[in-house]
Amino acid sequence: MLKDIPKYIKYRIDRMLNKGLLYQLLLLVFAIIILLLIVSIFIIVFFNYPPKDAFWDSLMQFIDTGNISSVDGSTGIVLTFLMVTFIGVCGWGSLIAMINKALQDRINNLSKGNAFIMEKNHAIILGYGEEALTIVEEFIMAKVKTIIILSEHNVDIIRKRISFIKGSKQTNIIIREGSASRIENIKLLNIAKSSSISIINNDDTESLNILLALKKIVEEEELDKKINICVLVHEEDTIEIIKSIEEKNFVIHVIYKYEILYKLIAQSIIYTGLSNVYEDLFSNDGNVFYIETDHDFNDCKFEDAALKYLERGMILLGITKEDRSQLLIPNYDYLLKKENRLVILSRNNNDDNIKEYPDIKPSIIKYKNNILLICEENRYDEIIKEISEYMENHNTSMISYNSIKSQKNKYKFMREKLKKENTTKIVLISEDNLTDVKSINILLIIRQIIRKENLNIAILSLLNSIQKRNLIYSDDVRDFIVSGKLIGMLMAQASISSNILYIFYGLLSKNGKDIIMSPYSDYFNESKSFKDVYLYLLRKKVIIIGVKRYNDVIINPNNDCMLDNKDEIIIITNYVLEEENEELIF
């Protein structure tokens, strides 16, 4: 029994040390007092030291190590105080180590999300990926003051990548490390006072776990506030599951990644340079959509309202009636109502001038395209399913990355294939970082072939990594790269204003409106100003939003900008349903 006493004492000491800094300090102070009492008794008994001074002098030697030079007395007393001084040095070192360790633990706990967020109107990003960086960039441009990121990725790596984003140092960006699906971690983010929540994961199951955790918090805290939640999904089946957990105060805006990208690719195949238009529209740094609900155009003609917006450098695109409603383009003489929500395209930068080129009409390809699609073999069926509705009049052939990789002379193989099939457009699709490397290698070979053989082939590339995109970015709009950056932009727009998401969905859907490019000469024989073109097309229920002149794409140019047969006009067509036509045509 007695032999277990030392083990028990050691166990209790270990328990106290594990309880934190306060208990560690109490244990250290207790040990110092006991030691000084023992030293005091020792020097009183063995060296006849004055009892009233023994403890105080021992304490002074422990606290101030420089006092050893002033010690008077026998050699034994000097050696004893020298030992106390040495222990004092060790004691102070232990104290500093304890405080430093406690501070380090506190910092680590904060970075891992073990502290409550006391912010208001902050944007929360749960998860991390290429899209997250774009969302942060868009939030910064949209003047979001505080951004919270919670993911299992290393905080230092995320912080380093964000540091290269313009304006990141002027924005309060809090990065937490931890599981985004753990309800304890989410509760610390103060979602009740957040402005938006964006969920990004490569695994839809993890995204569903996060949504269930969020819903439980909303129910427990009985939140009356409607939280704007935007989630990125990779499988179509996930959408139905997500919709089943929606409620009145728990509305989820779903972005199905591949449907959006494939439809965007399909439209960009038909209209070269259209991806550049969407990037401008999706970005908060370019032209921005907004919905105006408080307007003074009651019983005013749509055409008159459009003219007033043009004078302010804005384009009236149409109306939307309610949340999650697509864009509707009414007749020019439709009388607007107070309850109509006006969809506006507003210029957010000053880059609104079109460069002048020699008066030579550009070669606008209007014949059937021969498309070469390069992607992973297991994606063939899904890609064709999504883009086939846009490509009925085009020939499409496919080749996998592995098929090209197996060729000894890739340059010769690709050159012969392009010429044999009379390829007019090439589409490279990559959806992960591994395939990005293959795609870039093939893209560089194809560029070389086109330059050397003087081929007129447009290239459209989809890359997953924004970093890799920047390495091979080309100013030539025919060689524009569509990447996951567009998805990040779309998620940011949905997080800031969820209604805009459904406007974009309508523009990316063939059953709604389409953004297309059409030769100026199809409509006009003489040069006209942008304002005159807008008003003329408005009477045909077509909205012009920009101009493409050679490789320049300008959205919402100046009203007095002159257009001619060198241009292609960027328009929103009016593919509306019959019931919408009945309601809006008078």
XYZ file of C-alpha atoms in Angstrom:
586
model
C 0.000 0.000 0.000
C 2.764 2.437 0.956
C 4.619 1.747 -2.295
C 1.576 3.023 -4.239
C 1.663 6.454 -2.569
C 4.406 7.889 -4.882
C 2.476 6.623 -7.909
C -0.708 8.260 -6.643
C 1.056 11.588 -5.982
C 2.587 11.488 -9.482
C -0.834 10.715 -10.973
C -2.467 13.687 -9.200
C 0.349 16.012 -10.320
C -0.039 14.849 -13.928
C -3.783 15.484 -13.735
C -3.221 19.032 -12.517
C -0.661 19.704 -15.248
C -3.186 18.588 -17.869
C -5.873 20.973 -16.587
C -4.252 24.063 -18.084
C -2.112 27.073 -17.286
C -3.870 28.141 -14.060
C -3.380 24.754 -12.392
C 0.189 24.594 -13.675
C 0.941 27.976 -12.090
C -0.676 26.953 -8.790
C 1.415 23.784 -8.741
C 4.606 25.751 -9.507
C 3.904 28.334 -6.755
C 3.128 25.550 -4.274
C 6.405 23.755 -5.120
C 8.402 27.009 -4.744
C 6.886 27.792 -1.345
C 7.626 24.272 -0.055
C 11.190 24.497 -1.360
C 11.801 27.903 0.245
C 10.391 26.671 3.560
C 12.746 23.675 3.470
C 15.716 25.961 2.665
C 14.741 28.356 5.475
C 14.554 25.557 8.052
C 17.842 24.134 6.777
C 19.856 27.363 7.158
C 18.266 28.127 10.559
C 19.118 24.688 11.972
C 22.569 24.188 10.484
C 23.928 27.750 10.164
C 22.071 29.656 12.949
C 20.541 32.001 10.393
C 18.141 34.588 11.890
C 14.656 32.959 11.705
C 12.914 36.280 10.845
C 15.148 36.754 7.775
C 15.545 33.164 6.557
C 12.426 32.861 4.382
C 12.610 36.437 3.051
C 16.285 36.204 2.028
C 15.666 32.803 0.391
C 12.767 34.325 -1.569
C 14.915 37.280 -2.684
C 17.629 34.899 -3.900
C 14.994 32.952 -5.841
C 13.411 36.054 -7.412
C 16.521 38.137 -8.105
C 19.428 35.965 -9.214
C 21.787 38.941 -9.001
C 21.537 39.081 -5.186
C 24.043 36.244 -4.729
C 26.934 38.734 -4.798
C 25.610 40.476 -1.653
C 25.363 37.323 0.501
C 27.361 37.487 3.772
C 28.091 34.496 5.964
C 29.721 31.118 5.919
C 30.526 29.079 2.848
C 27.567 26.791 3.590
C 25.095 29.693 3.472
C 26.619 30.964 0.203
C 26.382 27.496 -1.355
C 22.786 27.089 -0.146
C 21.716 30.454 -1.574
C 23.635 29.634 -4.776
C 21.526 26.471 -5.081
C 18.340 28.553 -4.490
C 19.467 30.996 -7.207
C 19.987 28.120 -9.646
C 16.529 26.737 -8.838
C 15.151 30.275 -9.342
C 16.627 30.386 -12.828
C 15.006 27.029 -13.596
C 11.729 28.162 -12.017
C 11.537 31.334 -14.115
C 12.385 29.301 -17.212
C 9.549 26.900 -16.393
C 7.148 29.801 -15.878
C 8.055 31.348 -19.255
C 7.730 27.946 -20.932
C 4.267 27.414 -19.393
C 2.992 30.809 -20.544
C 4.465 30.356 -24.017
C 2.917 26.887 -24.305
C -0.456 28.219 -23.182
C -0.316 31.023 -25.760
C 0.660 28.599 -28.515
C -2.187 26.263 -27.578
C -4.588 29.190 -27.562
C -3.475 30.310 -31.015
C -3.768 26.747 -32.336
C -7.232 26.410 -30.829
C -8.331 29.663 -32.450
C -7.008 28.617 -35.855
C -8.800 25.288 -35.522
C -12.095 26.950 -34.741
C -12.283 26.565 -30.989
C -13.564 30.077 -30.324
C -16.886 31.792 -30.942
C -17.082 34.298 -33.806
C -18.370 37.679 -32.575
C -18.839 39.167 -36.061
C -22.007 40.403 -37.787
C -23.074 40.176 -41.443
C -20.125 37.926 -42.191
C -19.923 35.536 -45.144
C -19.153 31.906 -44.246
C -17.412 29.437 -46.570
C -17.563 25.801 -45.426
C -14.998 23.662 -47.228
C -12.163 24.574 -49.549
C -11.298 24.206 -53.211
C -10.479 26.215 -56.315
C -13.970 27.689 -56.200
C -13.430 28.959 -52.644
C -10.572 31.223 -53.730
C -12.753 32.754 -56.432
C -15.594 33.252 -53.959
C -13.208 35.072 -51.598
C -11.990 37.248 -54.482
C -15.551 38.088 -55.531
C -16.575 38.837 -51.928
C -13.652 41.228 -51.611
C -14.694 43.055 -54.796
C -18.277 43.154 -53.491
C -17.001 44.909 -50.329
C -17.883 42.084 -47.935
C -16.150 43.150 -44.719
C -15.665 39.789 -42.991
C -15.147 36.338 -44.521
C -14.947 33.140 -42.455
C -13.436 29.960 -43.938
C -13.743 26.605 -42.148
C -12.150 23.527 -43.694
C -9.868 20.622 -42.889
C -7.068 22.065 -45.040
C -3.942 23.568 -43.534
C -4.538 27.151 -42.418
C -1.100 28.389 -43.491
C -1.503 27.068 -47.042
C -4.918 28.722 -47.434
C -3.665 31.981 -45.916
C -0.688 32.038 -48.301
C -2.898 31.584 -51.399
C -5.379 34.208 -50.224
C -2.558 36.687 -49.603
C -2.053 36.939 -53.375
C -5.659 38.093 -53.891
C -5.910 41.830 -54.430
C -7.520 43.577 -51.460
C -7.194 40.620 -49.083
C -5.218 42.670 -46.571
C -8.029 45.231 -46.329
C -10.622 42.524 -45.632
C -11.112 40.708 -42.343
C -10.544 37.071 -43.385
C -10.708 34.493 -40.580
C -9.466 31.004 -41.456
C -10.348 28.040 -39.236
C -9.096 24.471 -39.421
C -11.547 21.715 -38.573
C -14.323 19.527 -39.911
C -17.059 21.630 -41.517
C -19.634 18.904 -40.844
C -19.160 18.853 -37.051
C -22.024 20.710 -35.450
C -19.785 22.002 -32.615
C -17.511 23.747 -35.144
C -20.423 25.298 -37.045
C -22.041 26.641 -33.857
C -18.902 28.667 -33.185
C -19.321 30.529 -36.501
C -22.355 32.516 -35.289
C -24.504 31.610 -38.293
C -27.483 33.488 -36.825
C -25.768 36.803 -37.639
C -24.124 35.716 -40.902
C -25.146 37.132 -44.285
C -24.517 34.000 -46.362
C -23.168 30.449 -46.220
C -21.340 28.790 -49.133
C -20.663 25.038 -49.044
C -17.876 23.594 -51.202
C -16.874 19.928 -51.202
C -15.734 17.325 -53.682
C -17.890 14.832 -51.787
C -21.650 15.446 -51.947
C -22.167 13.243 -48.877
C -20.051 15.628 -46.830
C -22.070 18.572 -48.158
C -25.287 16.849 -47.075
C -23.848 16.296 -43.580
C -23.054 20.015 -43.371
C -26.589 20.929 -44.448
C -28.123 18.597 -41.850
C -25.893 20.119 -39.151
C -26.935 23.628 -40.222
C -30.591 22.667 -40.183
C -30.291 21.237 -36.670
C -28.700 24.475 -35.430
C -31.484 26.533 -37.042
C -34.101 24.350 -35.326
C -32.346 24.396 -31.929
C -31.856 28.163 -31.928
C -35.309 28.783 -33.463
C -33.929 31.301 -35.932
C -36.528 33.501 -37.602
C -33.987 34.966 -39.992
C -33.804 33.453 -43.479
C -30.235 32.294 -44.078
C -28.888 32.392 -47.631
C -27.257 28.971 -48.230
C -25.545 28.089 -51.504
C -24.172 24.569 -52.054
C -22.081 23.123 -54.873
C -23.006 19.560 -55.904
C -21.316 17.117 -58.273
C -24.005 14.449 -58.703
C -27.487 15.093 -60.095
C -29.097 12.672 -57.614
C -27.956 14.882 -54.733
C -30.243 17.720 -55.810
C -33.417 15.756 -55.024
C -32.118 14.836 -51.563
C -31.206 18.452 -50.795
C -34.617 19.711 -51.874
C -36.249 17.255 -49.442
C -34.671 18.988 -46.417
C -35.627 22.541 -47.431
C -38.058 24.514 -45.286
C -39.484 28.025 -45.202
C -36.576 29.483 -43.209
C -34.038 27.029 -44.544
C -33.781 27.727 -48.278
C -30.919 26.100 -50.188
C -29.659 27.336 -53.550
C -28.114 24.406 -55.426
C -25.454 24.798 -58.117
C -24.952 21.600 -60.075
C -21.374 22.053 -61.254
C -21.262 19.903 -64.369
C -24.639 20.935 -65.732
C -23.609 24.594 -65.605
C -20.153 23.998 -67.070
C -21.277 21.685 -69.856
C -24.073 24.013 -70.938
C -21.659 26.914 -70.860
C -19.203 24.907 -72.956
C -21.951 24.020 -75.439
C -22.964 27.661 -75.868
C -19.316 28.711 -76.166
C -18.743 26.090 -78.873
C -21.437 27.699 -81.004
C -20.492 31.298 -80.198
C -16.732 31.737 -79.972
C -15.805 34.116 -77.159
C -19.079 33.703 -75.261
C -17.243 32.329 -72.228
C -15.550 35.717 -71.954
C -18.991 37.328 -71.807
C -20.120 35.071 -68.970
C -16.945 35.689 -66.994
C -17.595 39.422 -67.228
C -21.229 38.990 -66.172
C -20.457 36.612 -63.297
C -17.660 38.755 -61.876
C -18.236 41.604 -59.423
C -15.338 43.387 -61.094
C -17.067 43.610 -64.476
C -20.668 44.391 -65.321
C -23.102 43.257 -62.664
C -26.742 42.200 -62.639
C -29.029 43.555 -59.979
C -32.770 43.458 -59.415
C -34.476 46.779 -58.669
C -37.675 46.441 -56.661
C -38.120 50.065 -55.590
C -38.596 51.972 -58.850
C -40.735 54.892 -60.087
C -41.874 53.417 -63.397
C -45.456 52.498 -62.515
C -47.620 52.680 -65.698
C -44.512 53.659 -67.651
C -43.755 51.973 -70.997
C -40.941 49.448 -70.912
C -39.206 51.307 -73.772
C -39.314 54.650 -71.903
C -37.877 53.082 -68.754
C -35.145 51.409 -70.838
C -34.205 54.763 -72.386
C -33.828 56.388 -68.954
C -31.558 53.547 -67.803
C -29.444 53.888 -70.963
C -28.855 57.553 -70.137
C -27.444 56.387 -66.771
C -25.080 53.876 -68.416
C -27.263 50.872 -67.549
C -29.182 48.339 -69.629
C -32.722 47.297 -68.737
C -32.794 43.598 -69.613
C -36.360 42.755 -68.646
C -38.450 41.912 -65.626
C -38.855 39.111 -63.120
C -41.975 38.643 -61.038
C -40.864 36.770 -57.923
C -38.014 34.917 -56.215
C -36.458 32.128 -58.318
C -38.058 33.572 -61.442
C -36.347 33.686 -64.809
C -35.823 36.790 -66.909
C -38.835 37.894 -68.984
C -38.551 40.309 -71.906
C -41.891 42.122 -72.388
C -43.106 44.100 -75.411
C -41.563 47.552 -75.821
C -44.966 49.149 -75.018
C -45.691 46.953 -71.988
C -46.800 49.122 -69.047
C -44.632 48.422 -66.056
C -46.251 47.863 -62.671
C -44.944 48.791 -59.266
C -44.711 45.107 -58.339
C -42.540 44.311 -61.388
C -38.926 43.596 -60.470
C -36.580 45.196 -63.019
C -33.450 43.296 -64.052
C -30.603 45.754 -64.685
C -27.116 45.328 -66.132
C -24.897 47.967 -64.572
C -21.375 48.924 -65.572
C -18.928 48.314 -62.732
C -15.770 49.507 -64.454
C -14.644 52.106 -66.990
C -13.458 49.715 -69.719
C -16.274 50.558 -72.147
C -14.501 51.510 -75.371
C -14.125 49.294 -78.430
C -10.821 49.386 -80.281
C -10.816 50.479 -83.911
C -9.552 48.045 -86.535
C -9.115 48.329 -90.323
C -12.439 48.343 -92.161
C -12.317 44.648 -92.995
C -15.277 42.460 -92.207
C -14.167 39.635 -89.894
C -14.536 36.028 -90.928
C -17.576 34.898 -88.955
C -18.021 31.132 -89.086
C -21.673 30.310 -89.743
C -21.349 26.805 -91.207
C -21.686 23.525 -89.384
C -18.792 22.935 -86.987
C -16.651 19.842 -86.819
C -15.843 19.561 -83.120
C -13.078 17.510 -81.533
C -13.841 16.856 -77.866
C -10.866 15.831 -75.714
C -11.723 14.551 -72.225
C -11.608 11.533 -69.925
C -13.270 8.492 -71.483
C -15.625 7.903 -68.547
C -17.138 11.374 -69.071
C -18.184 10.876 -72.721
C -21.842 10.000 -72.105
C -22.525 12.687 -69.501
C -20.903 15.457 -71.533
C -22.769 14.552 -74.717
C -26.043 14.310 -72.787
C -25.643 17.858 -71.452
C -24.443 19.591 -74.607
C -26.329 17.679 -77.301
C -29.363 19.994 -77.088
C -27.160 22.858 -78.284
C -25.227 20.938 -80.917
C -27.783 19.220 -83.153
C -26.235 20.699 -86.289
C -22.613 19.950 -85.472
C -20.406 16.927 -85.979
C -18.676 15.812 -82.785
C -15.842 13.329 -82.426
C -14.171 12.354 -79.167
C -10.736 11.291 -78.082
C -9.444 10.541 -74.582
C -6.308 11.904 -72.944
C -4.952 8.390 -72.576
C -5.317 7.747 -76.322
C -3.162 10.790 -77.058
C -0.695 9.919 -74.320
C -0.098 6.471 -75.823
C 1.129 8.001 -79.103
C 4.898 8.270 -79.550
C 4.684 11.327 -81.806
C 1.825 13.342 -80.352
C 2.404 16.341 -82.634
C 2.102 14.263 -85.801
C -0.867 12.294 -84.453
C -2.860 15.411 -83.541
C -1.947 17.253 -86.754
C -3.174 14.394 -88.930
C -6.360 14.018 -86.904
C -7.218 17.705 -87.103
C -6.682 17.828 -90.867
C -8.382 14.516 -91.611
C -11.578 15.453 -89.801
C -11.444 19.079 -90.965
C -11.767 20.218 -87.351
C -13.106 23.729 -86.825
C -13.297 23.711 -83.007
C -11.424 21.897 -80.248
C -12.816 21.465 -76.735
C -10.556 20.257 -73.915
C -12.297 19.311 -70.679
C -10.472 18.723 -67.404
C -12.211 18.358 -64.045
C -9.393 17.611 -61.601
C -5.796 18.645 -60.990
C -4.386 15.407 -62.418
C -6.202 15.828 -65.731
C -5.203 19.508 -65.806
C -1.588 18.468 -66.421
C -2.604 16.265 -69.368
C -4.835 18.976 -70.760
C -2.147 21.653 -70.591
C 0.425 19.432 -72.334
C -1.994 18.678 -75.181
C -3.124 22.312 -75.399
C 0.470 23.475 -75.896
C 0.943 20.936 -78.717
C -2.311 22.004 -80.394
C -1.361 25.683 -80.221
C 1.939 24.859 -81.908
C 0.150 22.913 -84.676
C -2.290 25.767 -85.322
C 0.510 28.331 -85.539
C 2.793 26.273 -87.783
C 0.057 24.914 -90.069
C -1.861 28.230 -90.119
C -5.139 26.505 -89.227
C -8.331 28.408 -88.456
C -9.409 26.401 -85.391
C -10.987 27.856 -82.263
C -10.026 26.307 -78.939
C -12.142 26.143 -75.808
C -10.564 24.759 -72.636
C -12.052 23.876 -69.284
C -9.499 23.581 -66.469
C -10.045 22.816 -62.810
C -7.128 24.768 -61.337
C -7.079 28.553 -61.520
C -3.303 28.500 -60.958
C -2.747 26.290 -64.013
C -5.157 28.391 -66.026
C -3.063 31.485 -65.355
C 0.072 29.696 -66.581
C -1.344 29.186 -70.069
C -3.810 32.072 -70.337
C -4.067 33.545 -73.828
C -5.336 36.999 -74.761
C -6.752 35.512 -77.954
C -10.477 35.144 -77.260
C -10.603 32.064 -79.537
C -8.294 30.322 -77.109
C -10.156 31.394 -73.971
C -10.119 29.050 -70.997
C -13.325 28.357 -69.089
C -12.520 27.053 -65.604
C -14.021 26.289 -62.229
C -13.474 29.977 -61.591
C -16.832 30.608 -63.273
C -18.532 28.315 -60.758
C -16.905 30.238 -57.907
C -18.136 33.495 -59.425
C -21.647 32.108 -59.773
C -21.633 30.887 -56.162
C -20.464 34.293 -54.974
C -23.272 35.982 -56.912
C -25.789 33.528 -55.449
C -24.469 34.148 -51.930
C -24.674 37.913 -52.299
C -28.042 37.958 -54.114
C -29.767 34.600 -54.515
C -32.294 35.963 -57.023
C -29.492 36.639 -59.499
C -28.666 32.905 -59.488
C -31.980 32.091 -61.175
C -31.463 34.838 -63.749
C -28.176 33.159 -64.690
C -29.827 29.733 -64.701
C -32.338 31.106 -67.192
C -29.544 32.411 -69.405
C -27.779 29.043 -69.302
C -30.906 27.089 -70.137
C -32.163 26.554 -73.670
C -35.770 26.618 -72.436
C -35.317 30.157 -71.138
C -33.230 32.958 -72.630
C -29.975 32.465 -74.472
C -27.037 34.824 -74.782
C -25.871 34.514 -78.376
C -23.587 36.325 -80.829
C -24.900 37.365 -84.197
C -23.313 39.299 -87.109
C -24.260 42.954 -87.072
C -24.928 42.724 -90.810
C -27.807 40.312 -90.175
C -29.783 43.257 -88.782
C -28.336 46.454 -90.273
C -26.725 47.695 -93.481
C -25.387 50.971 -92.115
C -23.452 52.036 -89.033
C -25.526 52.853 -85.935
C -24.870 53.851 -82.341
C -25.251 51.318 -79.553
C -28.262 53.247 -78.258
C -30.038 53.147 -81.638
C -29.310 49.431 -82.022
C -30.688 48.758 -78.533
C -33.959 50.609 -79.185
C -34.417 48.977 -82.602
C -33.867 45.443 -81.301
C -36.042 46.106 -78.249
C -39.058 46.364 -80.561
C -38.211 42.838 -81.744
C -38.045 41.645 -78.104
C -34.269 41.192 -78.333
C -31.885 42.848 -75.851
C -28.355 43.794 -76.920
C -25.856 43.751 -74.042
C -22.509 44.122 -75.794
C -20.314 43.908 -78.872
C -17.555 41.642 -80.105
C -15.083 43.184 -82.567
C -12.414 40.688 -83.535
C -10.943 39.615 -80.199
C -12.429 42.439 -78.113
C -15.581 41.717 -76.145
C -17.165 44.767 -74.511
C -20.270 44.476 -72.350
C -22.476 47.567 -71.940
C -20.414 50.021 -74.051
C -21.086 53.754 -74.291
C -24.410 54.745 -75.863
C -22.669 56.703 -78.650
C -20.316 53.842 -79.529
C -20.698 53.233 -83.292
C -21.262 49.663 -84.517
C -20.796 48.404 -88.075
C -20.201 45.292 -90.147
C -16.897 44.576 -88.354
C -18.912 43.562 -85.317
C -20.847 40.742 -83.838
C -23.548 41.846 -81.427
C -24.115 40.036 -78.128
C -27.828 39.669 -77.534
C -30.331 37.989 -75.227
C -32.951 36.204 -77.279
C -36.561 35.878 -76.239
C -37.218 32.127 -75.970
C -40.171 32.398 -73.595
C -42.924 29.915 -72.851
C -46.364 30.348 -74.427
C -48.062 31.339 -71.179
C -45.433 34.028 -70.615
C -46.075 35.419 -74.099
C -49.799 35.525 -73.469
C -49.285 37.454 -70.269
C -46.689 39.937 -71.519
C -47.820 40.652 -75.076
C -50.499 43.323 -75.353
